[in-house]
Coordinates of C-alpha atoms in Angstrom, one line a residue:
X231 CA 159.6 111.3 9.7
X232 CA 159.6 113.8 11.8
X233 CA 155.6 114.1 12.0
X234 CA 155.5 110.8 12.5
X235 CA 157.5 111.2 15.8
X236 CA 155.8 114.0 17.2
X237 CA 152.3 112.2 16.4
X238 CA 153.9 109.3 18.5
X239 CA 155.0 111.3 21.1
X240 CA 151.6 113.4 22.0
X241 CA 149.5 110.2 22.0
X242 CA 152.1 108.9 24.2
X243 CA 151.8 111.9 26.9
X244 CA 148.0 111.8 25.9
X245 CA 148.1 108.0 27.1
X246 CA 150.3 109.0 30.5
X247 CA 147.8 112.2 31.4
X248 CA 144.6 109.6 30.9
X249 CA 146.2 107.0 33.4
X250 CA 147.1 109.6 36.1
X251 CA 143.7 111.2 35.9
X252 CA 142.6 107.6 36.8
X253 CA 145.3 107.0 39.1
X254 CA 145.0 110.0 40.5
X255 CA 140.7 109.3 41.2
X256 CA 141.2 105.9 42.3
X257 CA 143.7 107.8 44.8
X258 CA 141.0 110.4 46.1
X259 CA 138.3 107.0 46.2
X260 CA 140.5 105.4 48.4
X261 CA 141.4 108.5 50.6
X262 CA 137.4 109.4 50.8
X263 CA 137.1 105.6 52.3
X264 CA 140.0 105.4 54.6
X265 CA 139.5 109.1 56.2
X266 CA 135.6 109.1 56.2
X267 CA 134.1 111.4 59.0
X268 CA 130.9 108.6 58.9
X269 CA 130.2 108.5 62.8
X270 CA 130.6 104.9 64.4
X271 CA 128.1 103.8 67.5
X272 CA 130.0 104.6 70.7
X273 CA 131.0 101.1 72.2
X274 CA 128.4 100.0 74.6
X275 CA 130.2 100.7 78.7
X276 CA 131.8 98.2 80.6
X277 CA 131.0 99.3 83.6
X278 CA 132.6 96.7 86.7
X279 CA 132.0 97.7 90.7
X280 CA 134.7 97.6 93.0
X281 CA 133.7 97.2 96.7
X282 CA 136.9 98.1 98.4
X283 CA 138.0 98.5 102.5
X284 CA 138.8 101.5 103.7
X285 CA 140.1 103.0 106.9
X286 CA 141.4 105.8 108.3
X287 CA 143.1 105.4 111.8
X288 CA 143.7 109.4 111.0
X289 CA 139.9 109.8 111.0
X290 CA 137.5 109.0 113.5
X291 CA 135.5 106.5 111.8
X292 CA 134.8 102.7 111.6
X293 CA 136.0 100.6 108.7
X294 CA 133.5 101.1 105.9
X295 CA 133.9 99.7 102.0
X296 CA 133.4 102.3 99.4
X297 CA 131.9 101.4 95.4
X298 CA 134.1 102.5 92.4
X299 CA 132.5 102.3 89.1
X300 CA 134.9 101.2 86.3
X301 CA 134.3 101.0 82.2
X302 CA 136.6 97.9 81.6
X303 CA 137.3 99.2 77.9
X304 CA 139.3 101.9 79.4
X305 CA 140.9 99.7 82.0
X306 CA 143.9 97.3 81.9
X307 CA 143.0 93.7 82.6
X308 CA 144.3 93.0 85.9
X309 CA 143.0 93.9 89.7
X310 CA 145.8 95.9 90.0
X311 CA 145.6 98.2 87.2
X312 CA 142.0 98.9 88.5
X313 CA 142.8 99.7 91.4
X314 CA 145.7 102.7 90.3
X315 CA 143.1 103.8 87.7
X316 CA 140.7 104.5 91.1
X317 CA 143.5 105.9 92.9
X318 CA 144.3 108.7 89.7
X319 CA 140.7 109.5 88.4
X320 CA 138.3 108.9 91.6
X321 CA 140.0 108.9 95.2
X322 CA 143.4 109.6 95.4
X323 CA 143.2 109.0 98.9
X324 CA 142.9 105.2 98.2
X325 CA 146.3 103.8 99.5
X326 CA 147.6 100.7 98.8
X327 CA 151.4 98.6 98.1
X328 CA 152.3 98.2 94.7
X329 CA 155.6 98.0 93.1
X330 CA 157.0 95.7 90.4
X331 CA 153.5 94.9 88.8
X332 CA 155.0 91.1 87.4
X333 CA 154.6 89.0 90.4
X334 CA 157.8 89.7 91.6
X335 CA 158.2 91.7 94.9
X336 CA 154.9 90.9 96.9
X337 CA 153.7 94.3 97.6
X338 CA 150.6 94.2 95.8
X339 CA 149.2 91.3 98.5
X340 CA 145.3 91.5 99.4
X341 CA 141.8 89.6 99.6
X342 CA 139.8 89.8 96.3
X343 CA 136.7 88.0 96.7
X344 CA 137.6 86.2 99.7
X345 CA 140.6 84.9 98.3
X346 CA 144.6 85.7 98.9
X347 CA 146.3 86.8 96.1
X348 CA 148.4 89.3 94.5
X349 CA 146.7 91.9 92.9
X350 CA 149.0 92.8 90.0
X351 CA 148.3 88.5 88.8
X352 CA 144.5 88.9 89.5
X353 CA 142.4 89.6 86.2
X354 CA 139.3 91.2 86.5
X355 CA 137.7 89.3 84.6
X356 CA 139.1 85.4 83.6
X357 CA 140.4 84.9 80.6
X358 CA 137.8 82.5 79.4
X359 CA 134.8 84.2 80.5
X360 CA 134.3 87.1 79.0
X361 CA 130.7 87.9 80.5
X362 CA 132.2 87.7 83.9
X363 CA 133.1 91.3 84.3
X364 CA 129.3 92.4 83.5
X365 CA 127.2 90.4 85.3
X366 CA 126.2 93.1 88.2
X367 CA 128.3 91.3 90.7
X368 CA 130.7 93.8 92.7
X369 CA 134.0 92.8 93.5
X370 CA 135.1 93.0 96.7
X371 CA 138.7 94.0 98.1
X372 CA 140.3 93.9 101.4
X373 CA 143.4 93.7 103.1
X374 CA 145.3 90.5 103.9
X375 CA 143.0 88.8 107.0
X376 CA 143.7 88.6 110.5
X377 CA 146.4 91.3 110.7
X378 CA 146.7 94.5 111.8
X379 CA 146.0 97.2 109.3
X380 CA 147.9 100.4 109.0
X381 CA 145.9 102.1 106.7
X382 CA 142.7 100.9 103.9
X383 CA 144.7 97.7 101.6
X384 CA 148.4 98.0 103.5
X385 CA 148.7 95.9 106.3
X386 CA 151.0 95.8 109.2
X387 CA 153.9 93.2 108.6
X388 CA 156.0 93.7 110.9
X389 CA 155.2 90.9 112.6
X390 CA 155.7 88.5 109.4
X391 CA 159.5 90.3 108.9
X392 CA 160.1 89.5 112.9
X393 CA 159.4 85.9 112.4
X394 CA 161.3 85.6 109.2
X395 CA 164.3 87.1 110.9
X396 CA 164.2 84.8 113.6
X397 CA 165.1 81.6 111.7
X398 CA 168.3 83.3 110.4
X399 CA 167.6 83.4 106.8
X400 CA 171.0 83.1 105.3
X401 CA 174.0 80.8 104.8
X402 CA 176.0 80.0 108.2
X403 CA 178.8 77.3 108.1
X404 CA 181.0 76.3 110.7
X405 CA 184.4 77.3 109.4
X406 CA 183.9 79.9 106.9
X407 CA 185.5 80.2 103.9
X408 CA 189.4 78.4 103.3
X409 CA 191.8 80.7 101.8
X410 CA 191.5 80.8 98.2
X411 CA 188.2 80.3 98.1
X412 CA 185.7 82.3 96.1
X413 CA 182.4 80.6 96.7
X414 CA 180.4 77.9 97.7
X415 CA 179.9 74.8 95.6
X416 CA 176.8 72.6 95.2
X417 CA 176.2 69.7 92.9
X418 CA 173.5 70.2 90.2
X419 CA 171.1 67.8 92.9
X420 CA 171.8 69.5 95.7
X421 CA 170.7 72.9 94.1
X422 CA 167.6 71.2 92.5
X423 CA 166.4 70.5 96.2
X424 CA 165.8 73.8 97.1
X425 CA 163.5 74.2 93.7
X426 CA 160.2 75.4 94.7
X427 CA 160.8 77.1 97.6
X428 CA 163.5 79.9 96.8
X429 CA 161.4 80.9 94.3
X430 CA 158.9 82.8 97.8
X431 CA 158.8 86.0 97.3
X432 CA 157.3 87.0 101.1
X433 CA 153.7 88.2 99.8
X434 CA 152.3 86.5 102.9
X435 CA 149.3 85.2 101.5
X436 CA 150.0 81.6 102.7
X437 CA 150.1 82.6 105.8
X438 CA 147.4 85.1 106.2
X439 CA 145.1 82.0 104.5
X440 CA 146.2 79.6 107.4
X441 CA 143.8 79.5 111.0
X442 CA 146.1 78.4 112.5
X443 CA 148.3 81.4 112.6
X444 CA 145.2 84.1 112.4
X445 CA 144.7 82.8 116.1
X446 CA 148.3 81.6 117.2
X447 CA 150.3 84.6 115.1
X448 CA 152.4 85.4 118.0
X449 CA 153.7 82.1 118.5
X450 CA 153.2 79.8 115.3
X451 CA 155.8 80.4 112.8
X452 CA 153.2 80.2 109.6
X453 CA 153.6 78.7 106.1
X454 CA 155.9 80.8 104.6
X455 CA 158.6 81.1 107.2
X456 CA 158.3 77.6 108.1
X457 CA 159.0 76.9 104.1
X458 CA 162.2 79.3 104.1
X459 CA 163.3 78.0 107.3
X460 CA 163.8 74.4 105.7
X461 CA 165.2 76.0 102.5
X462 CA 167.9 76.4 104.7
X463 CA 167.7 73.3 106.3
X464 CA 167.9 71.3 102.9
X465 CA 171.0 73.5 101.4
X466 CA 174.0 71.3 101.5
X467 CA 176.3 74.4 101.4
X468 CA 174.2 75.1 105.5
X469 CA 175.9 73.5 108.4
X470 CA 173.7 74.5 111.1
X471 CA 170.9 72.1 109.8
X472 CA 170.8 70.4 113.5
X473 CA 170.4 73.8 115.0
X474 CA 167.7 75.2 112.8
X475 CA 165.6 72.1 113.4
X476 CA 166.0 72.4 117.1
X477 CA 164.6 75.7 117.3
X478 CA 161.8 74.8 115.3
X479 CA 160.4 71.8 117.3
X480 CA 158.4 74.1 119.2
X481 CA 154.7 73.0 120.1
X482 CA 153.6 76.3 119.1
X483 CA 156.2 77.3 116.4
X484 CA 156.3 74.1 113.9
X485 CA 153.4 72.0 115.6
X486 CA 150.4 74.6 115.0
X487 CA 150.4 73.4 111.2
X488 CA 147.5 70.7 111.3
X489 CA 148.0 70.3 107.2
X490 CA 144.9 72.1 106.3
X491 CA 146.7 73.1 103.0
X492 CA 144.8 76.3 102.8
X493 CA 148.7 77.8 102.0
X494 CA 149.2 75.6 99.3
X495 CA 145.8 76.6 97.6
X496 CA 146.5 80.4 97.7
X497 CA 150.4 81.0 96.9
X498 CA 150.2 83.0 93.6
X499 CA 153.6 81.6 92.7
X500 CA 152.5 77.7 92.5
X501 CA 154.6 76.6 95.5
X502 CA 153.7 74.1 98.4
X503 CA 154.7 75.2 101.5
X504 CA 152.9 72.3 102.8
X505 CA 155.0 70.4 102.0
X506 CA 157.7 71.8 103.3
X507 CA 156.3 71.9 106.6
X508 CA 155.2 67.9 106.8
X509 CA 159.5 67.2 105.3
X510 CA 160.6 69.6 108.2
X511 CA 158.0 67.5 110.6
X512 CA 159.6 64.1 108.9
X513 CA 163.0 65.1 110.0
X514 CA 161.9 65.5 113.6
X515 CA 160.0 62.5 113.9

């Protein structure tokens, strides 16, 4: 009985050795596959040109555009992340406005071939077309147009922020608040009027795309003020509606729109300041 037992027991560890030994190769076959040292063919370069403006008002020199070579597998996919990869491997004297990267605060406004937009919603390349990126054409990238510029991509706004100011950008009523009260009420329609145009973030590409205000920008209020200005106009919680439309009718302030919609075309956030303009134009008529 008991030799019986012990025969059943050594072809059982006999059995248990033979089926790690195979375990135990099938292991090492698998390990040889996953951590081969074979060498791989070096993905084939990218390589994109960026034609970018620069100037210097520290440096005695005339505006010039300097070419950046970039390898697009080593690059994120928007103008924007190009343009900071420059900055920290090629020329850190490259200056530019950047800031939230989503679209949100409008720092990252500029010309990319020829065209307003914020750089940090540009891609490099679309989407769709792939082959875009590689096909030897340089892309080129200024500042906003027809504005003063304080140094390569950053332009001067002040002017923009003065004309914003001017229409009083913020709620005004005629009595204030009653006691008791915490806030102002709307109705669900009153708030969906001001839907597309609180949602302008200030980048100034609407108005930097408009002729008329490259050549009347002292006067001419521009797309997006004009917009904000009848935000205001429109909110029912505003009482100086009256007011704020009298100080637009201005020959040179609300009348130097002549609906060319090039604003409308531009705006990176969808909106129509067009329109806006033509309703504030309606309500003057």
């Amino acid at each position: 009985m008991l030799s019986s037992i012990s025969t059943s027991s050594r072809h059982v560890l006999a059995l248990t050795k033979s089926l790690a030994i195979r375990g135990l190769a099938t292991t090492t076959d698998a390990s040889l596959k996953v951590g081969s040292t074979a060498v791989h063919p070096p993905r084939k370069e990218r390589i994109k040109y960026f034609k970018i403006y620069r100037w210097d008002p520290e440096q005695r020199q005339k505006p010039y555009l300097s070419t950046y070579p970039i390898d697009l597998n080593d690059c994120g996919p928007m103008m924007l992340d190009a343009l900071i990869k420059i900055k920290n491997e090629q020329d850190p004297t490259l200056t530019f406005r950047r800031s939230c990267r989503e679209g949100i605060c409008g720092s990252c406004a500029m010309n990319i071939d020829g065209v307003n937009t914020l750089a940090c919603l540009c891609y490099i390349e679309s989407p769709d077309d792939k082959k875009s990126a590689s096909s030897g054409k340089a892309t080129k990238i200024y500042p906003l147009p027809h504005m003063y510029v304080i140094k390569d991509l950053v332009p001067d706004m002040g002017n923009f922020y003065e004309q914003y100011r001017s229409i009083q950008p913020w709620l005004q009523t005629e009595n204030g608040k009653s006691e008791g009260q915490a806030e102002f009420l709307q109705s669900k329609q009153d708030r969906a009027k001001l839907d597309g145009m609180y949602e302008c973030i200030l980048c100034a590409c609407c108005s930097t795309a408009c002729p008329s205000y490259w050549w009347n920008a002292d006067k001419y209020l521009g797309p997006a003020v004009l917009m904000q200005a009848y935000r205001w106009i429109e909110d029912s919680r505003d009482d100086m509606g009256k007011k704020r439309l009298a100080e637009l009718d201005d020959a040179f302030k609300l009348y130097r729109c002549h609906t060319i919609m090039n604003c409308t075309k531009v705006c990176p956030k969808h909106l129509n300041p067009g329109k806006a303009i033509a309703q504030i134009k309606k309500k003057l008529a």
